C-alpha positions as YAML, in Angstrom:
chain: A
units: angstrom
residues:
- id: 1
  name: MET
  ca: [-7.12, -24.14, 1.90]
- id: 2
  name: LYS
  ca: [-4.23, -21.85, 0.90]
- id: 3
  name: LYS
  ca: [-4.78, -19.65, -2.13]
- id: 4
  name: GLU
  ca: [-2.37, -20.22, -4.99]
- id: 5
  name: VAL
  ca: [0.25, -17.50, -5.57]
- id: 6
  name: THR
  ca: [-0.14, -16.31, -9.17]
- id: 7
  name: LYS
  ca: [0.72, -12.59, -8.91]
- id: 8
  name: ALA
  ca: [4.13, -11.00, -8.45]
- id: 9
  name: ILE
  ca: [5.16, -7.39, -7.88]
- id: 10
  name: PHE
  ca: [8.43, -6.14, -9.37]
- id: 11
  name: PRO
  ca: [9.48, -2.79, -7.83]
- id: 12
  name: VAL
  ca: [11.56, -1.12, -10.57]
- id: 13
  name: ALA
  ca: [11.03, 2.59, -9.92]
- id: 14
  name: GLY
  ca: [14.57, 3.30, -8.65]
- id: 15
  name: LEU
  ca: [16.84, 5.72, -10.50]
- id: 16
  name: GLY
  ca: [19.91, 3.45, -10.51]
- id: 17
  name: THR
  ca: [22.20, 6.30, -9.48]
- id: 18
  name: ARG
  ca: [25.03, 3.92, -8.54]
- id: 19
  name: PHE
  ca: [25.36, 3.06, -12.24]
- id: 20
  name: LEU
  ca: [25.51, 6.56, -13.67]
- id: 21
  name: PRO
  ca: [26.18, 7.52, -16.40]
- id: 22
  name: ALA
  ca: [24.91, 4.21, -17.86]
- id: 23
  name: THR
  ca: [21.49, 4.71, -16.28]
- id: 24
  name: LYS
  ca: [21.19, 8.21, -17.69]
- id: 25
  name: SER
  ca: [19.53, 6.73, -20.77]
- id: 26
  name: ILE
  ca: [18.56, 3.15, -19.87]
- id: 27
  name: PRO
  ca: [16.82, 1.70, -16.82]
- id: 28
  name: LYS
  ca: [19.12, -0.32, -14.58]
- id: 29
  name: GLU
  ca: [16.76, -3.31, -14.87]
- id: 30
  name: ILE
  ca: [17.59, -3.81, -18.55]
- id: 31
  name: MET
  ca: [21.33, -3.67, -18.10]
- id: 32
  name: THR
  ca: [22.70, -6.92, -19.46]
- id: 33
  name: LEU
  ca: [24.10, -9.67, -17.24]
- id: 34
  name: VAL
  ca: [26.02, -11.87, -19.72]
- id: 35
  name: ASP
  ca: [23.24, -12.31, -22.29]
- id: 36
  name: ARG
  ca: [20.00, -11.28, -20.57]
- id: 37
  name: PRO
  ca: [18.73, -8.12, -18.92]
- id: 38
  name: LEU
  ca: [18.43, -8.25, -15.13]
- id: 39
  name: VAL
  ca: [14.66, -8.11, -15.40]
- id: 40
  name: GLN
  ca: [14.59, -11.19, -17.63]
- id: 41
  name: TYR
  ca: [16.23, -13.26, -14.89]
- id: 42
  name: ALA
  ca: [13.46, -12.11, -12.52]
- id: 43
  name: ILE
  ca: [10.72, -12.88, -15.06]
- id: 44
  name: ASP
  ca: [12.12, -16.35, -15.79]
- id: 45
  name: GLU
  ca: [12.29, -17.12, -12.07]
- id: 46
  name: ALA
  ca: [8.70, -15.99, -11.56]
- id: 47
  name: ARG
  ca: [7.45, -18.04, -14.49]
- id: 48
  name: SER
  ca: [9.13, -21.17, -13.13]
- id: 49
  name: ALA
  ca: [7.22, -20.64, -9.87]
- id: 50
  name: GLY
  ca: [3.85, -20.51, -11.60]
- id: 51
  name: ILE
  ca: [3.36, -16.73, -11.63]
- id: 52
  name: LYS
  ca: [0.79, -15.68, -14.23]
- id: 53
  name: GLU
  ca: [0.38, -11.94, -13.57]
- id: 54
  name: PHE
  ca: [3.40, -9.63, -13.52]
- id: 55
  name: ILE
  ca: [2.98, -6.20, -11.93]
- id: 56
  name: PHE
  ca: [5.74, -3.65, -12.46]
- id: 57
  name: VAL
  ca: [5.92, -0.59, -10.22]
- id: 58
  name: THR
  ca: [7.70, 1.96, -12.39]
- id: 59
  name: SER
  ca: [8.50, 5.66, -12.50]
- id: 60
  name: ARG
  ca: [9.15, 8.33, -15.08]
- id: 61
  name: GLY
  ca: [11.89, 7.40, -17.55]
- id: 62
  name: LYS
  ca: [11.21, 3.66, -17.59]
- id: 63
  name: GLY
  ca: [9.80, 3.57, -21.13]
- id: 64
  name: ALA
  ca: [12.63, 1.36, -22.39]
- id: 65
  name: LEU
  ca: [11.73, -1.22, -19.76]
- id: 66
  name: GLU
  ca: [8.13, -1.32, -20.93]
- id: 67
  name: ASP
  ca: [9.23, -1.52, -24.57]
- id: 68
  name: TYR
  ca: [11.42, -4.52, -23.78]
- id: 69
  name: PHE
  ca: [8.32, -6.66, -23.25]
- id: 70
  name: ASP
  ca: [6.72, -5.74, -26.58]
- id: 71
  name: HIS
  ca: [6.86, -8.39, -29.29]
- id: 72
  name: ALA
  ca: [9.61, -7.55, -31.81]
- id: 73
  name: HIS
  ca: [7.70, -8.57, -34.94]
- id: 74
  name: GLN
  ca: [10.18, -7.10, -37.44]
- id: 75
  name: LEU
  ca: [13.14, -8.75, -35.73]
- id: 76
  name: GLU
  ca: [11.31, -12.08, -35.61]
- id: 77
  name: TYR
  ca: [10.54, -11.75, -39.32]
- id: 78
  name: GLU
  ca: [14.20, -11.09, -40.19]
- id: 79
  name: LEU
  ca: [15.44, -14.02, -38.09]
- id: 80
  name: ARG
  ca: [12.87, -16.34, -39.61]
- id: 81
  name: LYS
  ca: [13.78, -15.20, -43.14]
- id: 82
  name: LYS
  ca: [17.46, -15.92, -42.48]
- id: 83
  name: ASP
  ca: [16.73, -19.32, -40.89]
- id: 84
  name: MET
  ca: [18.30, -18.16, -37.62]
- id: 85
  name: ASN
  ca: [16.06, -20.50, -35.68]
- id: 86
  name: ASP
  ca: [18.15, -20.71, -32.51]
- id: 87
  name: GLN
  ca: [18.16, -16.92, -32.14]
- id: 88
  name: LEU
  ca: [14.46, -16.81, -32.97]
- id: 89
  name: ALA
  ca: [13.70, -19.30, -30.20]
- id: 90
  name: ILE
  ca: [15.69, -17.22, -27.71]
- id: 91
  name: LEU
  ca: [13.83, -14.08, -28.73]
- id: 92
  name: GLN
  ca: [10.43, -15.72, -28.55]
- id: 93
  name: SER
  ca: [11.16, -17.13, -25.10]
- id: 94
  name: THR
  ca: [11.11, -13.55, -23.79]
- id: 95
  name: ASN
  ca: [7.66, -12.79, -25.19]
- id: 96
  name: MET
  ca: [4.84, -12.19, -22.72]
- id: 97
  name: GLU
  ca: [1.17, -12.86, -23.35]
- id: 98
  name: SER
  ca: [-1.12, -9.89, -23.89]
- id: 99
  name: GLY
  ca: [-2.48, -8.73, -20.56]
- id: 100
  name: ALA
  ca: [0.07, -10.65, -18.48]
- id: 101
  name: ILE
  ca: [1.98, -7.48, -17.56]
- id: 102
  name: ALA
  ca: [0.57, -4.44, -15.80]
- id: 103
  name: TYR
  ca: [2.33, -1.20, -14.93]
- id: 104
  name: VAL
  ca: [1.63, 1.17, -12.06]
- id: 105
  name: ARG
  ca: [3.52, 4.37, -11.29]
- id: 106
  name: GLN
  ca: [5.24, 5.30, -8.05]
- id: 107
  name: HIS
  ca: [5.27, 9.08, -8.36]
- id: 108
  name: LYS
  ca: [7.40, 9.69, -5.28]
- id: 109
  name: ALA
  ca: [10.35, 7.63, -4.03]
- id: 110
  name: LEU
  ca: [8.95, 6.85, -0.57]
- id: 111
  name: GLY
  ca: [10.50, 3.43, -0.02]
- id: 112
  name: LEU
  ca: [10.04, -0.24, -0.93]
- id: 113
  name: GLY
  ca: [6.93, -0.55, 1.21]
- id: 114
  name: HIS
  ca: [5.32, 2.32, -0.66]
- id: 115
  name: ALA
  ca: [6.26, 0.78, -4.01]
- id: 116
  name: VAL
  ca: [4.53, -2.48, -3.06]
- id: 117
  name: TRP
  ca: [1.53, -0.54, -1.74]
- id: 118
  name: CYS
  ca: [1.16, 1.17, -5.14]
- id: 119
  name: ALA
  ca: [0.13, -2.21, -6.61]
- id: 120
  name: ARG
  ca: [-2.55, -2.91, -3.99]
- id: 121
  name: ARG
  ca: [-5.57, -2.61, -6.31]
- id: 122
  name: LEU
  ca: [-4.12, -5.23, -8.66]
- id: 123
  name: ILE
  ca: [-3.45, -7.62, -5.78]
- id: 124
  name: ALA
  ca: [-6.88, -7.29, -4.12]
- id: 125
  name: ASN
  ca: [-7.34, -10.03, -1.52]
- id: 126
  name: GLU
  ca: [-4.79, -12.58, -2.74]
- id: 127
  name: PRO
  ca: [-1.35, -13.72, -1.58]
- id: 128
  name: PHE
  ca: [1.41, -12.37, -3.79]
- id: 129
  name: ALA
  ca: [5.14, -12.53, -4.43]
- id: 130
  name: VAL
  ca: [7.58, -9.65, -4.47]
- id: 131
  name: ILE
  ca: [10.77, -9.96, -6.53]
- id: 132
  name: LEU
  ca: [13.57, -7.38, -6.51]
- id: 133
  name: PRO
  ca: [15.37, -7.71, -9.88]
- id: 134
  name: ASP
  ca: [18.55, -6.27, -8.32]
- id: 135
  name: ASP
  ca: [18.91, -9.50, -6.36]
- id: 136
  name: VAL
  ca: [19.86, -12.14, -8.91]
- id: 137
  name: ILE
  ca: [19.98, -15.65, -7.45]
- id: 138
  name: ALA
  ca: [21.88, -18.52, -9.04]
- id: 139
  name: ALA
  ca: [20.20, -21.75, -8.01]
- id: 140
  name: GLU
  ca: [19.59, -25.20, -9.48]
- id: 141
  name: LYS
  ca: [15.93, -24.84, -8.53]
- id: 142
  name: PRO
  ca: [14.85, -21.18, -8.87]
- id: 143
  name: CYS
  ca: [14.52, -19.45, -5.51]
- id: 144
  name: LEU
  ca: [10.89, -18.41, -5.85]
- id: 145
  name: GLN
  ca: [9.95, -21.94, -6.85]
- id: 146
  name: GLN
  ca: [11.60, -23.20, -3.66]
- id: 147
  name: MET
  ca: [9.60, -20.62, -1.70]
- id: 148
  name: ILE
  ca: [6.29, -21.57, -3.32]
- id: 149
  name: GLU
  ca: [6.87, -25.17, -2.22]
- id: 150
  name: ILE
  ca: [7.62, -24.02, 1.33]
- id: 151
  name: TYR
  ca: [4.57, -21.74, 1.34]
- id: 152
  name: ALA
  ca: [2.38, -24.72, 0.47]
- id: 153
  name: SER
  ca: [3.47, -26.26, 3.78]
- id: 154
  name: VAL
  ca: [3.59, -23.32, 6.19]
- id: 155
  name: GLY
  ca: [1.39, -20.60, 4.65]
- id: 156
  name: GLY
  ca: [1.68, -17.10, 6.10]
- id: 157
  name: ASN
  ca: [4.47, -14.82, 4.93]
- id: 158
  name: VAL
  ca: [7.71, -16.36, 3.68]
- id: 159
  name: ILE
  ca: [10.90, -14.32, 3.36]
- id: 160
  name: ALA
  ca: [14.14, -15.40, 1.68]
- id: 161
  name: THR
  ca: [17.15, -14.99, 3.94]
- id: 162
  name: MET
  ca: [20.86, -15.71, 4.13]
- id: 163
  name: GLU
  ca: [23.72, -14.98, 6.49]
- id: 164
  name: VAL
  ca: [25.88, -11.92, 5.79]
- id: 165
  name: PRO
  ca: [28.98, -10.55, 7.55]
- id: 166
  name: HIS
  ca: [28.08, -8.64, 10.73]
- id: 167
  name: ASN
  ca: [29.66, -5.46, 9.35]
- id: 168
  name: LYS
  ca: [27.25, -5.54, 6.38]
- id: 169
  name: THR
  ca: [23.94, -5.52, 8.27]
- id: 170
  name: ALA
  ca: [23.36, -1.81, 7.59]
- id: 171
  name: SER
  ca: [22.80, -2.69, 3.93]
- id: 172
  name: TYR
  ca: [19.91, -5.10, 4.58]
- id: 173
  name: GLY
  ca: [16.71, -5.74, 6.40]
- id: 174
  name: ILE
  ca: [17.66, -8.14, 9.20]
- id: 175
  name: LEU
  ca: [15.52, -10.81, 10.82]
- id: 176
  name: GLU
  ca: [15.88, -12.84, 14.00]
- id: 177
  name: GLY
  ca: [14.63, -16.41, 14.21]
- id: 178
  name: PHE
  ca: [13.76, -18.69, 17.08]
- id: 179
  name: ASP
  ca: [15.77, -21.58, 15.62]
- id: 180
  name: TYR
  ca: [18.08, -21.47, 12.58]
- id: 181
  name: SER
  ca: [18.72, -25.22, 12.43]
- id: 182
  name: SER
  ca: [16.00, -25.78, 9.82]
- id: 183
  name: PRO
  ca: [15.86, -24.18, 6.35]
- id: 184
  name: VAL
  ca: [12.46, -22.75, 7.42]
- id: 185
  name: PHE
  ca: [12.12, -21.04, 10.77]
- id: 186
  name: GLU
  ca: [9.65, -18.81, 12.56]
- id: 187
  name: VAL
  ca: [10.71, -15.17, 12.72]
- id: 188
  name: LYS
  ca: [10.99, -13.55, 16.14]
- id: 189
  name: SER
  ca: [11.70, -9.95, 15.09]
- id: 190
  name: MET
  ca: [12.80, -7.81, 12.12]
- id: 191
  name: ILE
  ca: [14.61, -4.51, 11.69]
- id: 192
  name: GLU
  ca: [15.53, -2.49, 8.61]
- id: 193
  name: LYS
  ca: [19.20, -1.63, 7.95]
- id: 194
  name: PRO
  ca: [20.59, -1.69, 11.48]
- id: 195
  name: GLN
  ca: [24.19, -0.80, 12.26]
- id: 196
  name: SER
  ca: [26.16, -3.84, 13.39]
- id: 197
  name: ALA
  ca: [25.90, -2.83, 17.06]
- id: 198
  name: GLN
  ca: [22.09, -2.76, 16.84]
- id: 199
  name: ALA
  ca: [21.69, -5.83, 14.59]
- id: 200
  name: ILE
  ca: [19.50, -8.57, 16.06]
- id: 201
  name: SER
  ca: [21.32, -11.21, 13.96]
- id: 202
  name: ASN
  ca: [23.27, -11.47, 10.72]
- id: 203
  name: TYR
  ca: [20.41, -13.07, 8.76]
- id: 204
  name: ALA
  ca: [19.66, -10.69, 5.90]
- id: 205
  name: ILE
  ca: [16.41, -10.36, 3.98]
- id: 206
  name: ILE
  ca: [17.02, -11.10, 0.30]
- id: 207
  name: GLY
  ca: [14.71, -9.70, -2.36]
- id: 208
  name: ARG
  ca: [12.18, -12.53, -2.53]
- id: 209
  name: TYR
  ca: [8.92, -12.53, -0.57]
- id: 210
  name: ILE
  ca: [5.60, -14.36, -0.50]
- id: 211
  name: LEU
  ca: [3.15, -12.16, 1.36]
- id: 212
  name: GLN
  ca: [-0.43, -12.11, 2.52]
- id: 213
  name: PRO
  ca: [-2.76, -9.21, 1.54]
- id: 214
  name: LYS
  ca: [-2.81, -8.12, 5.21]
- id: 215
  name: ILE
  ca: [0.62, -6.62, 4.55]
- id: 216
  name: LEU
  ca: [-1.03, -4.11, 2.20]
- id: 217
  name: GLU
  ca: [-3.44, -3.10, 4.96]
- id: 218
  name: ASN
  ca: [-0.46, -2.48, 7.23]
- id: 219
  name: LEU
  ca: [1.14, -0.33, 4.55]
- id: 220
  name: ASP
  ca: [-2.05, 1.73, 4.29]
- id: 221
  name: ARG
  ca: [-1.01, 3.55, 7.47]
- id: 222
  name: MET
  ca: [1.99, 5.04, 5.64]
- id: 223
  name: LYS
  ca: [4.17, 4.64, 8.72]
- id: 224
  name: THR
  ca: [7.75, 5.72, 8.05]
- id: 225
  name: GLY
  ca: [10.80, 3.88, 9.36]
- id: 226
  name: ALA
  ca: [14.50, 3.70, 8.47]
- id: 227
  name: ASN
  ca: [15.71, 6.55, 6.24]
- id: 228
  name: ASN
  ca: [12.30, 8.16, 6.80]
- id: 229
  name: GLU
  ca: [10.84, 5.78, 4.19]
- id: 230
  name: ILE
  ca: [7.85, 3.43, 4.23]
- id: 231
  name: GLN
  ca: [9.57, 0.11, 4.83]
- id: 232
  name: LEU
  ca: [8.18, -3.24, 3.73]
- id: 233
  name: THR
  ca: [10.09, -4.84, 6.61]
- id: 234
  name: ASP
  ca: [8.06, -2.85, 9.15]
- id: 235
  name: ALA
  ca: [4.73, -3.88, 7.59]
- id: 236
  name: ILE
  ca: [5.73, -7.55, 7.63]
- id: 237
  name: SER
  ca: [6.98, -7.42, 11.22]
- id: 238
  name: GLU
  ca: [3.47, -6.49, 12.39]
- id: 239
  name: GLU
  ca: [2.38, -10.03, 11.42]
- id: 240
  name: ILE
  ca: [4.96, -11.81, 13.56]
- id: 241
  name: GLY
  ca: [3.30, -14.21, 15.97]
- id: 242
  name: HIS
  ca: [-0.13, -14.14, 14.32]
- id: 243
  name: ASP
  ca: [-1.72, -17.58, 14.19]
- id: 244
  name: LYS
  ca: [-3.23, -17.15, 10.73]
- id: 245
  name: SER
  ca: [-0.46, -15.21, 9.00]
- id: 246
  name: GLY
  ca: [2.85, -15.74, 10.76]
- id: 247
  name: VAL
  ca: [6.25, -14.82, 9.34]
- id: 248
  name: TYR
  ca: [8.83, -17.40, 8.32]
- id: 249
  name: GLY
  ca: [12.42, -17.06, 7.20]
- id: 250
  name: PHE
  ca: [13.61, -19.40, 4.46]
- id: 251
  name: GLN
  ca: [17.27, -20.24, 3.94]
- id: 252
  name: PHE
  ca: [17.14, -20.94, 0.21]
- id: 253
  name: GLU
  ca: [19.56, -23.08, -1.74]
- id: 254
  name: GLY
  ca: [21.60, -20.92, -4.09]
- id: 255
  name: LYS
  ca: [23.83, -17.86, -4.21]
- id: 256
  name: SER
  ca: [22.56, -14.29, -4.28]
- id: 257
  name: PHE
  ca: [24.26, -11.42, -6.10]
- id: 258
  name: ASP
  ca: [23.46, -7.78, -5.34]
- id: 259
  name: CYS
  ca: [23.38, -6.41, -8.87]
- id: 260
  name: GLY
  ca: [22.34, -3.03, -7.54]
- id: 261
  name: SER
  ca: [26.01, -2.43, -6.76]
- id: 262
  name: LYS
  ca: [28.91, -2.34, -9.21]
- id: 263
  name: ILE
  ca: [30.95, -4.99, -7.42]
- id: 264
  name: GLY
  ca: [27.91, -7.25, -7.09]
- id: 265
  name: PHE
  ca: [27.18, -6.86, -10.79]
- id: 266
  name: LEU
  ca: [30.79, -7.74, -11.67]
- id: 267
  name: LYS
  ca: [30.74, -10.81, -9.40]
- id: 268
  name: ALA
  ca: [27.48, -11.95, -11.00]
- id: 269
  name: THR
  ca: [28.92, -11.44, -14.47]
- id: 270
  name: VAL
  ca: [31.86, -13.72, -13.68]
- id: 271
  name: ALA
  ca: [29.68, -16.35, -11.96]
- id: 272
  name: PHE
  ca: [27.05, -16.49, -14.69]
- id: 273
  name: GLY
  ca: [29.70, -16.30, -17.40]
- id: 274
  name: LEU
  ca: [31.44, -19.35, -15.94]
- id: 275
  name: SER
  ca: [28.11, -21.22, -15.91]
- id: 276
  name: HIS
  ca: [27.51, -20.45, -19.60]
- id: 277
  name: ASN
  ca: [28.42, -23.41, -21.81]
- id: 278
  name: GLU
  ca: [29.72, -21.32, -24.71]
- id: 279
  name: LEU
  ca: [31.73, -18.91, -22.56]
- id: 280
  name: ARG
  ca: [33.04, -21.00, -19.68]
- id: 281
  name: ASP
  ca: [36.36, -22.22, -21.09]
- id: 282
  name: SER
  ca: [37.41, -18.95, -22.71]
- id: 283
  name: LEU
  ca: [36.42, -16.88, -19.68]
- id: 284
  name: LEU
  ca: [38.15, -19.23, -17.25]
- id: 285
  name: SER
  ca: [41.31, -19.14, -19.34]
- id: 286
  name: TYR
  ca: [41.22, -15.34, -19.40]
- id: 287
  name: LEU
  ca: [40.64, -15.08, -15.64]
- id: 288
  name: CYS
  ca: [43.57, -17.42, -14.97]
- id: 289
  name: ASP
  ca: [45.78, -15.26, -17.18]
- id: 290
  name: VAL
  ca: [44.66, -12.10, -15.36]
- id: 291
  name: VAL
  ca: [45.23, -13.62, -11.92]
- id: 292
  name: GLY
  ca: [48.61, -14.97, -12.99]
- id: 293
  name: ALA
  ca: [49.66, -11.59, -14.35]
- id: 294
  name: SER
  ca: [48.56, -9.82, -11.17]
- id: 295
  name: LYS
  ca: [50.77, -12.11, -9.09]
...
């Protein structure tokens, strides 16, 4: 019987240098996408998938991120006093139960694999999810929820994937499947950030994973890979072909935005703004005016 996935790791130790000077004083993960911080999108997605324990791998200077999850008692009091019930409900929807969130420090930036490894004692011998808040996914059914449903069928390690242009493979982990005709396929091989000439396919790994604890044992060896970092991709690839813990790619339904880049963040802002009931018409009208003027 497969163990239920109730724990998720959120690697948020990065410095966010591509967003300087904004990230000089605030963590990138609490930069606002329309009306919510990036990290709130990740939390909401995890909650919808049944995650109960949220493990953040942080670094020095992330105090504002930790403060974000504290209950704002004074603000709640003021909203309640002014009968601002809609705003109060929005605020309370971001509250987390005591003990639901844990923080561990990554003292050296040694790669995504190392960041996940830092949370090993809180994972113990259970399957777990990994969510990269930089990757914001717009989907009718949240991506991790889709993956949990797939995991219930196939078990093993499940990795979200999508096709990208061949000239963009150096920005992603890339996986090769035996057969891409199904939304779920067995993975044949994986490689981290290959140049287009060395890419084994154009199926990119997107920042959503469901992993077995064996991955943490693989990371224990501290083997370095691309960019001389400890790569999560390498630790997962060691499980390819194993009967009990194989590796599966999952072509999720939805659209991913790389909010770790400025252009990705801008694209996400437009897309999520157009999906917002209160903003859609005004934003669409403005965009049409801008496009018309540019012509």
